[in-house]
XYZ file of N, CA and C in Angstrom:
321
model
N -84.510 -29.653 -5.141
C -85.606 -29.187 -4.322
C -85.826 -27.695 -4.621
N -87.033 -27.332 -4.893
C -87.356 -25.947 -5.231
C -87.229 -25.038 -4.013
N -86.882 -23.779 -4.285
C -86.718 -22.797 -3.210
C -88.013 -22.602 -2.434
N -89.152 -22.612 -3.123
C -90.427 -22.401 -2.436
C -90.731 -23.543 -1.465
N -90.367 -24.783 -1.824
C -90.565 -25.915 -0.923
C -89.686 -25.759 0.315
N -88.435 -25.371 0.105
C -87.519 -25.180 1.239
C -88.020 -24.063 2.154
N -88.547 -22.998 1.568
C -89.085 -21.893 2.363
C -90.272 -22.372 3.200
N -91.179 -23.129 2.593
C -92.345 -23.636 3.335
C -91.907 -24.548 4.474
N -90.918 -25.385 4.238
C -90.415 -26.278 5.287
C -89.780 -25.475 6.418
N -89.064 -24.410 6.081
C -88.439 -23.552 7.081
C -89.506 -22.879 7.949
N -90.545 -22.359 7.335
C -91.641 -21.710 8.065
C -92.368 -22.730 8.938
N -92.622 -23.908 8.375
C -93.316 -24.967 9.110
C -92.512 -25.362 10.355
N -91.217 -25.524 10.188
C -90.346 -25.889 11.306
C -90.356 -24.804 12.379
N -90.305 -23.539 11.975
C -90.327 -22.429 12.932
C -91.659 -22.382 13.688
N -92.757 -22.650 12.989
C -94.075 -22.671 13.638
C -94.149 -23.805 14.658
N -93.662 -24.984 14.291
C -93.668 -26.106 15.227
C -92.822 -25.795 16.462
N -91.708 -25.104 16.259
C -90.847 -24.725 17.383
C -91.623 -23.840 18.361
N -92.424 -22.912 17.849
C -93.242 -22.046 18.709
C -94.254 -22.858 19.513
N -94.634 -24.019 18.985
C -95.635 -24.862 19.642
C -95.006 -25.980 20.475
N -93.708 -25.910 20.691
C -93.056 -26.885 21.550
C -92.203 -27.907 20.837
N -92.151 -27.858 19.530
C -91.294 -28.759 18.772
C -92.031 -29.540 17.711
N -91.256 -30.107 16.806
C -91.808 -30.853 15.673
C -92.030 -32.309 16.066
N -93.024 -32.509 16.931
C -93.369 -33.861 17.377
C -94.868 -33.911 17.678
N -95.523 -34.977 17.252
C -96.956 -35.155 17.494
C -97.205 -35.322 18.994
N -98.126 -34.519 19.531
C -98.424 -34.590 20.964
C -99.136 -35.880 21.350
N -99.655 -36.605 20.372
C -100.389 -37.837 20.676
C -99.519 -39.084 20.523
N -98.868 -39.239 19.374
C -98.139 -40.486 19.136
C -96.623 -40.337 19.166
N -96.136 -39.085 19.154
C -94.700 -38.861 19.214
C -93.994 -38.866 17.867
N -94.719 -38.967 16.759
C -94.084 -38.945 15.442
C -93.336 -37.636 15.259
N -92.119 -37.740 14.708
C -91.338 -36.533 14.440
C -91.042 -36.380 12.948
N -91.799 -37.071 12.117
C -91.644 -36.974 10.655
C -92.327 -35.689 10.194
N -91.544 -34.674 9.882
C -92.090 -33.357 9.572
C -93.037 -33.383 8.378
N -92.859 -34.350 7.491
C -93.762 -34.456 6.340
C -95.180 -34.837 6.762
N -95.330 -35.428 7.943
C -96.639 -35.851 8.432
C -97.255 -34.885 9.427
N -96.463 -33.943 9.931
C -96.942 -33.078 11.003
C -97.736 -31.886 10.476
N -98.709 -31.462 11.293
C -99.516 -30.290 10.976
C -100.011 -29.672 12.275
N -100.490 -28.445 12.171
C -101.011 -27.744 13.344
C -102.478 -28.095 13.529
N -102.827 -28.439 14.755
C -104.196 -28.776 15.122
C -104.805 -27.641 15.931
N -106.018 -27.266 15.594
C -106.794 -26.318 16.397
C -107.542 -27.142 17.446
N -107.161 -27.006 18.700
C -107.750 -27.837 19.751
C -109.237 -27.598 19.949
N -109.725 -26.456 19.552
C -111.161 -26.179 19.692
C -111.904 -26.370 18.365
N -111.287 -27.058 17.416
C -111.880 -27.345 16.107
C -112.310 -26.087 15.361
N -111.515 -25.028 15.443
C -111.891 -23.775 14.802
C -111.092 -23.440 13.564
N -110.393 -24.397 12.996
C -109.522 -24.121 11.861
C -110.239 -23.573 10.645
N -111.327 -24.196 10.256
C -112.061 -23.748 9.072
C -112.644 -22.356 9.287
N -113.226 -22.130 10.451
C -113.800 -20.822 10.764
C -112.707 -19.751 10.731
N -111.552 -20.063 11.323
C -110.443 -19.108 11.335
C -109.958 -18.799 9.924
N -109.814 -19.834 9.086
C -109.359 -19.608 7.712
C -110.319 -18.707 6.952
N -111.598 -18.940 7.126
C -112.594 -18.112 6.435
C -112.590 -16.674 6.955
N -112.399 -16.516 8.260
C -112.435 -15.189 8.878
C -111.177 -14.376 8.559
N -110.004 -15.002 8.645
C -108.744 -14.277 8.501
C -108.150 -14.343 7.103
N -108.545 -15.353 6.346
C -107.947 -15.537 5.027
C -106.555 -16.145 5.083
N -106.121 -16.596 6.269
C -104.801 -17.212 6.406
C -104.887 -18.694 6.071
N -104.274 -19.085 4.992
C -104.250 -20.471 4.565
C -102.804 -20.956 4.527
N -102.610 -22.216 4.754
C -101.330 -22.911 4.599
C -100.141 -22.103 5.103
N -99.240 -21.720 4.194
C -97.990 -21.077 4.586
C -98.217 -19.774 5.331
N -99.218 -18.992 4.945
C -99.453 -17.719 5.635
C -99.886 -17.950 7.087
N -100.639 -19.017 7.348
C -101.028 -19.354 8.718
C -99.799 -19.787 9.522
N -98.995 -20.678 8.951
C -97.782 -21.137 9.625
C -96.837 -19.964 9.883
N -96.746 -19.035 8.939
C -95.901 -17.849 9.104
C -96.387 -16.999 10.281
N -97.703 -16.802 10.379
C -98.261 -16.019 11.491
C -97.924 -16.666 12.827
N -97.980 -17.990 12.899
C -97.618 -18.707 14.132
C -96.120 -18.550 14.398
N -95.302 -18.767 13.377
C -93.849 -18.720 13.524
C -93.360 -17.356 13.983
N -93.962 -16.288 13.494
C -93.524 -14.933 13.824
C -94.278 -14.322 14.995
N -95.054 -15.137 15.699
C -95.742 -14.663 16.889
C -96.897 -13.721 16.617
N -97.432 -13.743 15.406
C -98.544 -12.875 15.036
C -99.891 -13.516 15.348
N -99.846 -14.743 15.811
C -101.070 -15.483 16.118
C -100.907 -16.153 17.470
N -101.855 -15.975 18.369
C -101.841 -16.624 19.675
C -101.836 -18.139 19.471
N -101.060 -18.849 20.275
C -100.937 -20.298 20.095
C -101.569 -21.120 21.209
N -102.310 -20.490 22.111
C -102.894 -21.211 23.246
C -103.844 -22.323 22.831
N -104.474 -22.204 21.670
C -105.452 -23.204 21.236
C -104.912 -24.124 20.147
N -103.583 -24.171 20.004
C -102.965 -24.973 18.946
C -102.032 -26.017 19.527
N -101.862 -27.111 18.817
C -100.807 -28.064 19.119
C -100.364 -28.723 17.822
N -99.343 -29.564 17.897
C -98.793 -30.249 16.723
C -99.227 -31.703 16.771
N -99.775 -32.158 15.659
C -100.173 -33.566 15.526
C -99.801 -34.068 14.145
N -99.573 -35.372 14.046
C -99.387 -35.946 12.720
C -100.761 -35.992 12.042
N -100.781 -36.196 10.760
C -102.042 -36.188 10.019
C -103.015 -37.252 10.525
N -102.477 -38.397 10.886
C -103.338 -39.479 11.370
C -103.983 -39.089 12.706
N -103.184 -38.631 13.651
C -103.724 -38.247 14.965
C -104.638 -37.035 14.859
N -104.335 -36.124 13.944
C -105.198 -34.964 13.751
C -106.559 -35.402 13.218
N -106.561 -36.359 12.297
C -107.826 -36.878 11.769
C -108.619 -37.592 12.863
N -107.942 -38.393 13.681
C -108.618 -39.082 14.781
C -109.184 -38.082 15.788
N -108.444 -37.026 16.058
C -108.903 -35.967 16.966
C -110.173 -35.331 16.415
N -110.179 -35.057 15.124
C -111.334 -34.445 14.471
C -112.548 -35.376 14.509
N -112.336 -36.645 14.228
C -113.434 -37.619 14.236
C -114.065 -37.687 15.628
N -113.236 -37.694 16.647
C -113.764 -37.770 18.022
C -114.449 -36.473 18.440
N -113.776 -35.346 18.254
C -114.262 -34.092 18.818
C -115.321 -33.389 17.980
N -115.273 -33.538 16.676
C -116.276 -32.856 15.865
C -117.447 -33.768 15.529
N -117.152 -35.036 15.283
C -118.200 -35.971 14.896
C -118.731 -36.800 16.057
N -117.990 -36.818 17.168
C -118.434 -37.565 18.342
C -118.276 -39.069 18.231
N -117.419 -39.525 17.348
C -117.195 -40.961 17.145
C -115.884 -41.339 17.828
N -115.964 -42.318 18.734
C -114.772 -42.733 19.478
C -114.434 -44.188 19.197
N -113.242 -44.585 19.631
C -112.855 -45.982 19.582
C -111.963 -46.369 18.422
N -111.584 -45.428 17.571
C -110.691 -45.765 16.462
C -109.289 -46.025 16.983
N -108.636 -47.023 16.413
C -107.265 -47.350 16.749
C -106.506 -47.523 15.447
N -105.314 -46.936 15.372
C -104.452 -47.084 14.208
C -103.206 -47.819 14.660
N -102.799 -48.832 13.907
C -101.574 -49.564 14.203
C -100.527 -49.201 13.159
N -99.364 -48.728 13.631
C -98.275 -48.443 12.709
C -97.652 -49.760 12.291
N -97.518 -49.936 10.996
C -97.011 -51.181 10.428
C -95.621 -51.551 10.957
N -94.726 -50.555 11.045
C -93.351 -50.835 11.445
C -93.239 -51.325 12.886
N -94.037 -50.761 13.783
C -93.867 -51.083 15.201
C -94.997 -51.908 15.786
N -96.157 -51.866 15.153
C -97.317 -52.536 15.705
C -97.904 -51.823 16.904
N -97.409 -50.617 17.170
C -97.886 -49.833 18.317
C -99.196 -49.155 17.969
N -100.192 -49.248 18.849
C -101.478 -48.604 18.576
C -101.449 -47.113 18.878
N -102.189 -46.376 18.075
C -102.436 -44.960 18.336
C -103.896 -44.870 18.651
N -104.221 -44.464 19.835
C -105.613 -44.361 20.253
C -105.985 -42.910 20.410
N -107.234 -42.637 20.144
C -107.747 -41.284 20.369
C -109.200 -41.368 20.721
């Protein structure tokens, strides 16, 4: 495993800790490879363009307390996509079933 990958994982884990832990607030997934930070007000793209903080630099700012976290939470990629579809596009009713458990994820 490359040092840069380990560093990114360390920063990502620290950022998730600042947001309450490495677990999806919607479905409870704790697979760190699937988790990402969600902007609850759908402002991620605007923020990236305004601040220039992308990927690791954004996670670093969260981890080191350089960025307010009131509008952020942790979601898995699937739940984050469903959140975006509902809140930005206004489309509701999608359900995802996890193959292993058959449990639905609704958003």
